[in-house]
PDB file of C-alpha atoms in Angstrom:
ATOM      1  CA  UNK F   1      18.199 -11.424   3.342  1.00  0.00           C
ATOM      2  CA  UNK F   2      18.512  -8.755   1.792  1.00  0.00           C
ATOM      3  CA  UNK F   3      18.872  -4.982   3.200  1.00  0.00           C
ATOM      4  CA  UNK F   4      15.783  -3.751   2.543  1.00  0.00           C
ATOM      5  CA  UNK F   5      13.092  -6.620   4.458  1.00  0.00           C
ATOM      6  CA  UNK F   6      10.586  -6.095   1.793  1.00  0.00           C
ATOM      7  CA  UNK F   7       9.024  -8.543  -0.860  1.00  0.00           C
ATOM      8  CA  UNK F   8       5.955  -8.731  -2.329  1.00  0.00           C
ATOM      9  CA  UNK F   9       4.039 -12.226  -1.986  1.00  0.00           C
ATOM     10  CA  UNK F  10       1.237 -12.583  -4.359  1.00  0.00           C
ATOM     11  CA  UNK F  11      -1.665 -15.254  -4.497  1.00  0.00           C
ATOM     12  CA  UNK F  12      -4.656 -15.918  -6.253  1.00  0.00           C
ATOM     13  CA  UNK F  13      -7.879 -17.181  -6.323  1.00  0.00           C
ATOM     14  CA  UNK F  14      -8.218 -20.274  -3.968  1.00  0.00           C
ATOM     15  CA  UNK F  15      -4.732 -19.160  -2.298  1.00  0.00           C
ATOM     16  CA  UNK F  16      -6.009 -15.879  -1.482  1.00  0.00           C
ATOM     17  CA  UNK F  17      -8.890 -17.637   0.833  1.00  0.00           C
ATOM     18  CA  UNK F  18      -6.868 -19.848   2.260  1.00  0.00           C
ATOM     19  CA  UNK F  19      -3.668 -17.321   3.073  1.00  0.00           C
ATOM     20  CA  UNK F  20      -5.500 -13.911   3.474  1.00  0.00           C
ATOM     21  CA  UNK F  21      -6.375 -14.105   7.251  1.00  0.00           C
ATOM     22  CA  UNK F  22      -3.040 -15.395   7.937  1.00  0.00           C
ATOM     23  CA  UNK F  23      -0.804 -12.100   7.422  1.00  0.00           C
ATOM     24  CA  UNK F  24      -1.297  -9.105   9.891  1.00  0.00           C
ATOM     25  CA  UNK F  25       0.206  -5.408   8.718  1.00  0.00           C
ATOM     26  CA  UNK F  26       4.103  -4.965  10.938  1.00  0.00           C
ATOM     27  CA  UNK F  27       4.258  -8.725  11.430  1.00  0.00           C
ATOM     28  CA  UNK F  28       7.319 -10.811  10.070  1.00  0.00           C
ATOM     29  CA  UNK F  29       6.098 -14.254   8.580  1.00  0.00           C
ATOM     30  CA  UNK F  30       8.416 -17.620   7.696  1.00  0.00           C
ATOM     31  CA  UNK F  31       7.081 -18.649   4.122  1.00  0.00           C
ATOM     32  CA  UNK F  32       8.037 -21.956   2.866  1.00  0.00           C
ATOM     33  CA  UNK F  33       6.413 -23.527  -0.492  1.00  0.00           C
ATOM     34  CA  UNK F  34       5.941 -20.910  -2.810  1.00  0.00           C
ATOM     35  CA  UNK F  35       7.474 -19.796  -5.864  1.00  0.00           C
ATOM     36  CA  UNK F  36      10.102 -16.910  -6.121  1.00  0.00           C
ATOM     37  CA  UNK F  37      10.617 -15.213  -9.130  1.00  0.00           C
ATOM     38  CA  UNK F  38      12.050 -12.117 -11.054  1.00  0.00           C
ATOM     39  CA  UNK F  39       9.451  -9.165  -9.810  1.00  0.00           C
ATOM     40  CA  UNK F  40       7.235  -7.547 -12.487  1.00  0.00           C
ATOM     41  CA  UNK F  41       8.365  -4.230 -11.616  1.00  0.00           C
ATOM     42  CA  UNK F  42       5.074  -2.914 -13.172  1.00  0.00           C
ATOM     43  CA  UNK F  43       3.092  -3.760 -10.747  1.00  0.00           C
ATOM     44  CA  UNK F  44       5.637  -3.402  -7.395  1.00  0.00           C
ATOM     45  CA  UNK F  45       6.288  -0.430  -5.852  1.00  0.00           C
ATOM     46  CA  UNK F  46       9.626  -2.458  -4.565  1.00  0.00           C
ATOM     47  CA  UNK F  47      13.157  -2.322  -5.164  1.00  0.00           C
ATOM     48  CA  UNK F  48      13.397  -6.058  -4.590  1.00  0.00           C
ATOM     49  CA  UNK F  49      14.275  -8.097  -7.487  1.00  0.00           C
ATOM     50  CA  UNK F  50      12.421 -10.772  -6.804  1.00  0.00           C
ATOM     51  CA  UNK F  51       8.810 -11.893  -5.592  1.00  0.00           C
ATOM     52  CA  UNK F  52       7.246 -14.661  -4.209  1.00  0.00           C
ATOM     53  CA  UNK F  53       3.910 -16.183  -5.809  1.00  0.00           C
ATOM     54  CA  UNK F  54       1.852 -18.145  -3.298  1.00  0.00           C
ATOM     55  CA  UNK F  55      -0.482 -21.095  -3.637  1.00  0.00           C
ATOM     56  CA  UNK F  56      -2.244 -23.586  -1.839  1.00  0.00           C
ATOM     57  CA  UNK F  57       0.575 -25.464  -0.615  1.00  0.00           C
ATOM     58  CA  UNK F  58       1.808 -22.342   0.476  1.00  0.00           C
ATOM     59  CA  UNK F  59       2.503 -22.593   4.360  1.00  0.00           C
ATOM     60  CA  UNK F  60       2.752 -19.315   6.297  1.00  0.00           C
ATOM     61  CA  UNK F  61       4.457 -19.112  10.287  1.00  0.00           C
ATOM     62  CA  UNK F  62       4.581 -16.017  12.424  1.00  0.00           C
ATOM     63  CA  UNK F  63       8.363 -15.139  13.016  1.00  0.00           C
ATOM     64  CA  UNK F  64       7.583 -14.551  16.895  1.00  0.00           C
ATOM     65  CA  UNK F  65      11.914 -13.347  17.748  1.00  0.00           C
ATOM     66  CA  UNK F  66      12.110 -10.263  14.562  1.00  0.00           C
ATOM     67  CA  UNK F  67      13.937  -8.417  16.307  1.00  0.00           C
ATOM     68  CA  UNK F  68      17.081  -8.788  13.270  1.00  0.00           C
ATOM     69  CA  UNK F  69      14.818  -7.526  11.201  1.00  0.00           C
ATOM     70  CA  UNK F  70      15.059  -4.345   8.988  1.00  0.00           C
ATOM     71  CA  UNK F  71      12.369  -1.812   9.270  1.00  0.00           C
ATOM     72  CA  UNK F  72      10.716  -0.136   6.588  1.00  0.00           C
ATOM     73  CA  UNK F  73      12.454   2.618   5.100  1.00  0.00           C
ATOM     74  CA  UNK F  74      10.962   5.854   3.052  1.00  0.00           C
ATOM     75  CA  UNK F  75      12.022   8.010   0.767  1.00  0.00           C
ATOM     76  CA  UNK F  76       9.222  10.993   1.769  1.00  0.00           C
ATOM     77  CA  UNK F  77       8.863  13.915  -0.885  1.00  0.00           C
ATOM     78  CA  UNK F  78       7.376  17.190   0.057  1.00  0.00           C
ATOM     79  CA  UNK F  79       3.780  17.799  -1.883  1.00  0.00           C
ATOM     80  CA  UNK F  80       4.925  20.880  -3.215  1.00  0.00           C
ATOM     81  CA  UNK F  81       7.495  18.409  -5.270  1.00  0.00           C
ATOM     82  CA  UNK F  82       4.519  16.402  -6.905  1.00  0.00           C
ATOM     83  CA  UNK F  83       4.835  18.606 -10.209  1.00  0.00           C
ATOM     84  CA  UNK F  84       8.883  17.714 -10.461  1.00  0.00           C
ATOM     85  CA  UNK F  85       7.968  13.166 -10.619  1.00  0.00           C
ATOM     86  CA  UNK F  86       5.811  12.005 -13.869  1.00  0.00           C
ATOM     87  CA  UNK F  87       2.685  10.337 -13.612  1.00  0.00           C
ATOM     88  CA  UNK F  88       1.927   6.979 -12.208  1.00  0.00           C
ATOM     89  CA  UNK F  89       5.741   7.588  -9.995  1.00  0.00           C
ATOM     90  CA  UNK F  90       5.094   5.579  -6.733  1.00  0.00           C
ATOM     91  CA  UNK F  91       6.402   7.488  -3.925  1.00  0.00           C
ATOM     92  CA  UNK F  92       6.270   7.605   0.064  1.00  0.00           C
ATOM     93  CA  UNK F  93       4.649  10.644   1.479  1.00  0.00           C
ATOM     94  CA  UNK F  94       4.508  12.547   5.270  1.00  0.00           C
ATOM     95  CA  UNK F  95       1.439  14.208   6.233  1.00  0.00           C
ATOM     96  CA  UNK F  96      -1.397  14.793   8.072  1.00  0.00           C
ATOM     97  CA  UNK F  97      -4.970  14.354   7.515  1.00  0.00           C
ATOM     98  CA  UNK F  98      -6.564  17.034   6.988  1.00  0.00           C
ATOM     99  CA  UNK F  99     -10.264  15.584   5.548  1.00  0.00           C
ATOM    100  CA  UNK F 100     -11.687  12.312   5.413  1.00  0.00           C
ATOM    101  CA  UNK F 101     -14.555  11.990   2.794  1.00  0.00           C
ATOM    102  CA  UNK F 102     -17.272   8.487   3.504  1.00  0.00           C
ATOM    103  CA  UNK F 103     -17.468   5.964   1.796  1.00  0.00           C
ATOM    104  CA  UNK F 104     -18.364   5.590  -1.794  1.00  0.00           C
ATOM    105  CA  UNK F 105     -19.440   2.118  -3.964  1.00  0.00           C
ATOM    106  CA  UNK F 106     -18.532   2.425  -7.325  1.00  0.00           C
ATOM    107  CA  UNK F 107     -18.468  -0.054  -9.967  1.00  0.00           C
ATOM    108  CA  UNK F 108     -15.575  -0.399 -12.949  1.00  0.00           C
ATOM    109  CA  UNK F 109     -15.507  -0.758 -15.966  1.00  0.00           C
ATOM    110  CA  UNK F 110     -15.935  -4.341 -15.714  1.00  0.00           C
ATOM    111  CA  UNK F 111     -18.684  -4.150 -13.230  1.00  0.00           C
ATOM    112  CA  UNK F 112     -17.643  -4.816 -10.560  1.00  0.00           C
ATOM    113  CA  UNK F 113     -18.762  -2.962  -7.175  1.00  0.00           C
ATOM    114  CA  UNK F 114     -15.661  -1.228  -5.349  1.00  0.00           C
ATOM    115  CA  UNK F 115     -15.418   0.883  -2.143  1.00  0.00           C
ATOM    116  CA  UNK F 116     -13.374   4.338  -2.750  1.00  0.00           C
ATOM    117  CA  UNK F 117     -12.159   6.742  -0.110  1.00  0.00           C
ATOM    118  CA  UNK F 118     -10.933  10.835  -0.463  1.00  0.00           C
ATOM    119  CA  UNK F 119      -8.854  11.938   2.004  1.00  0.00           C
ATOM    120  CA  UNK F 120      -7.087  15.138   2.090  1.00  0.00           C
ATOM    121  CA  UNK F 121      -3.424  14.603   2.345  1.00  0.00           C
ATOM    122  CA  UNK F 122      -2.088  18.355   3.941  1.00  0.00           C
ATOM    123  CA  UNK F 123       2.474  18.299   4.889  1.00  0.00           C
ATOM    124  CA  UNK F 124       5.009  20.731   5.965  1.00  0.00           C
ATOM    125  CA  UNK F 125       5.473  22.499   2.862  1.00  0.00           C
ATOM    126  CA  UNK F 126       1.625  23.670   3.268  1.00  0.00           C
ATOM    127  CA  UNK F 127       0.819  21.913  -0.336  1.00  0.00           C
ATOM    128  CA  UNK F 128      -2.410  19.455  -0.391  1.00  0.00           C
ATOM    129  CA  UNK F 129      -3.395  16.836  -2.206  1.00  0.00           C
ATOM    130  CA  UNK F 130      -5.928  14.660  -2.450  1.00  0.00           C
ATOM    131  CA  UNK F 131      -5.067  11.000  -1.643  1.00  0.00           C
ATOM    132  CA  UNK F 132      -7.713   8.155  -2.584  1.00  0.00           C
ATOM    133  CA  UNK F 133      -7.679   4.759  -0.668  1.00  0.00           C
ATOM    134  CA  UNK F 134      -9.815   1.343  -2.613  1.00  0.00           C
ATOM    135  CA  UNK F 135     -11.232  -1.854  -1.230  1.00  0.00           C
ATOM    136  CA  UNK F 136     -10.586  -2.743   2.802  1.00  0.00           C
ATOM    137  CA  UNK F 137      -8.292   0.354   3.086  1.00  0.00           C
ATOM    138  CA  UNK F 138     -10.951   2.493   2.262  1.00  0.00           C
ATOM    139  CA  UNK F 139     -14.010   0.433   4.495  1.00  0.00           C
ATOM    140  CA  UNK F 140     -11.731   0.223   7.366  1.00  0.00           C
ATOM    141  CA  UNK F 141     -10.192   3.443   7.673  1.00  0.00           C
ATOM    142  CA  UNK F 142     -11.571   5.013  10.556  1.00  0.00           C
ATOM    143  CA  UNK F 143      -8.588   7.618  11.694  1.00  0.00           C
ATOM    144  CA  UNK F 144     -10.837  11.001  11.608  1.00  0.00           C
ATOM    145  CA  UNK F 145      -9.076  13.311  13.986  1.00  0.00           C
ATOM    146  CA  UNK F 146      -5.973  14.319  11.956  1.00  0.00           C
ATOM    147  CA  UNK F 147      -3.785  12.071  12.172  1.00  0.00           C
ATOM    148  CA  UNK F 148      -0.069  12.456  11.080  1.00  0.00           C
ATOM    149  CA  UNK F 149       0.576   9.311   8.526  1.00  0.00           C
ATOM    150  CA  UNK F 150       3.259   7.463   6.902  1.00  0.00           C
ATOM    151  CA  UNK F 151       2.747   6.112   2.920  1.00  0.00           C
ATOM    152  CA  UNK F 152       4.591   3.960   1.177  1.00  0.00           C
ATOM    153  CA  UNK F 153       4.170   2.746  -2.262  1.00  0.00           C
ATOM    154  CA  UNK F 154       1.523   5.619  -3.251  1.00  0.00           C
ATOM    155  CA  UNK F 155       0.990   5.943  -6.688  1.00  0.00           C
ATOM    156  CA  UNK F 156       0.606   9.898  -8.457  1.00  0.00           C
ATOM    157  CA  UNK F 157      -1.543   9.963 -11.019  1.00  0.00           C
ATOM    158  CA  UNK F 158      -3.735  13.078 -12.127  1.00  0.00           C
ATOM    159  CA  UNK F 159      -7.924  13.450 -12.593  1.00  0.00           C
ATOM    160  CA  UNK F 160      -9.238  16.215 -13.635  1.00  0.00           C
ATOM    161  CA  UNK F 161      -5.587  18.073 -14.017  1.00  0.00           C
ATOM    162  CA  UNK F 162      -5.284  17.410 -10.723  1.00  0.00           C
ATOM    163  CA  UNK F 163      -2.406  15.961  -8.892  1.00  0.00           C
ATOM    164  CA  UNK F 164      -3.795  12.948  -6.503  1.00  0.00           C
ATOM    165  CA  UNK F 165      -2.638   9.727  -5.197  1.00  0.00           C
ATOM    166  CA  UNK F 166      -3.821   6.337  -5.172  1.00  0.00           C
ATOM    167  CA  UNK F 167      -3.338   2.757  -4.925  1.00  0.00           C
ATOM    168  CA  UNK F 168      -5.150  -0.294  -3.596  1.00  0.00           C
ATOM    169  CA  UNK F 169      -2.411  -1.210  -1.533  1.00  0.00           C
ATOM    170  CA  UNK F 170       0.188   0.488   0.548  1.00  0.00           C
ATOM    171  CA  UNK F 171       2.006   0.506   3.260  1.00  0.00           C
ATOM    172  CA  UNK F 172       0.606   2.972   6.431  1.00  0.00           C
ATOM    173  CA  UNK F 173       1.829   4.062   9.769  1.00  0.00           C
ATOM    174  CA  UNK F 174       0.009   6.299  12.202  1.00  0.00           C
ATOM    175  CA  UNK F 175       2.940   8.366  12.754  1.00  0.00           C
TER     176      UNK F 175
END
C-alpha cells in the first residue's frame, strides 16, 4: 500500500452491474482478480501512478479491520483563488452549501438523458461559485440545511465566463 491509500478502479458494461452494489463510500475493500495498469492521468484526479481495471471475474471483499489505512488527504484551495488555477484543474474545496437547485434532466450531445444539480458554495474567503453534480450524486443529494462540505477532485471549468466546478464522481464528506 502507498501512503495515499487511494487508487482508481474502473469497471465497464456487465462488470458495473455485477460490482456496483458491492462498494460503499468510506469503506475499505480487498480487490482481487483485477488488472493493475498504469493510470490514465487525463481521466484521474488521484496521485497514484496505477489504477485497477475490474471485470466479471473480479472479486471484492470488505476489509473489516481497516484501522491502519490512511485517511483521505485533501489539498483545499480558497474560492477566491480560483482564477489562479487553469481550466480543467482538479481541486479540493472546503465550503458551505449556500443554495441547492432542483435536479434537472438534460440531454447530452449523444442523446443520453442525464441528471444534474447545481449548488452554490461559499467559503471563508467570502467568495462563491457554482458546483454541478451529475448522475446519482445529483439525484441523491438531500442536504438542504447549509452543510459544510469537503469535495475532493472537483474539475474547474468556465461556463458563460463564470468559474464553476463540475464532476461526475467526487469524494464528498459532510463536515
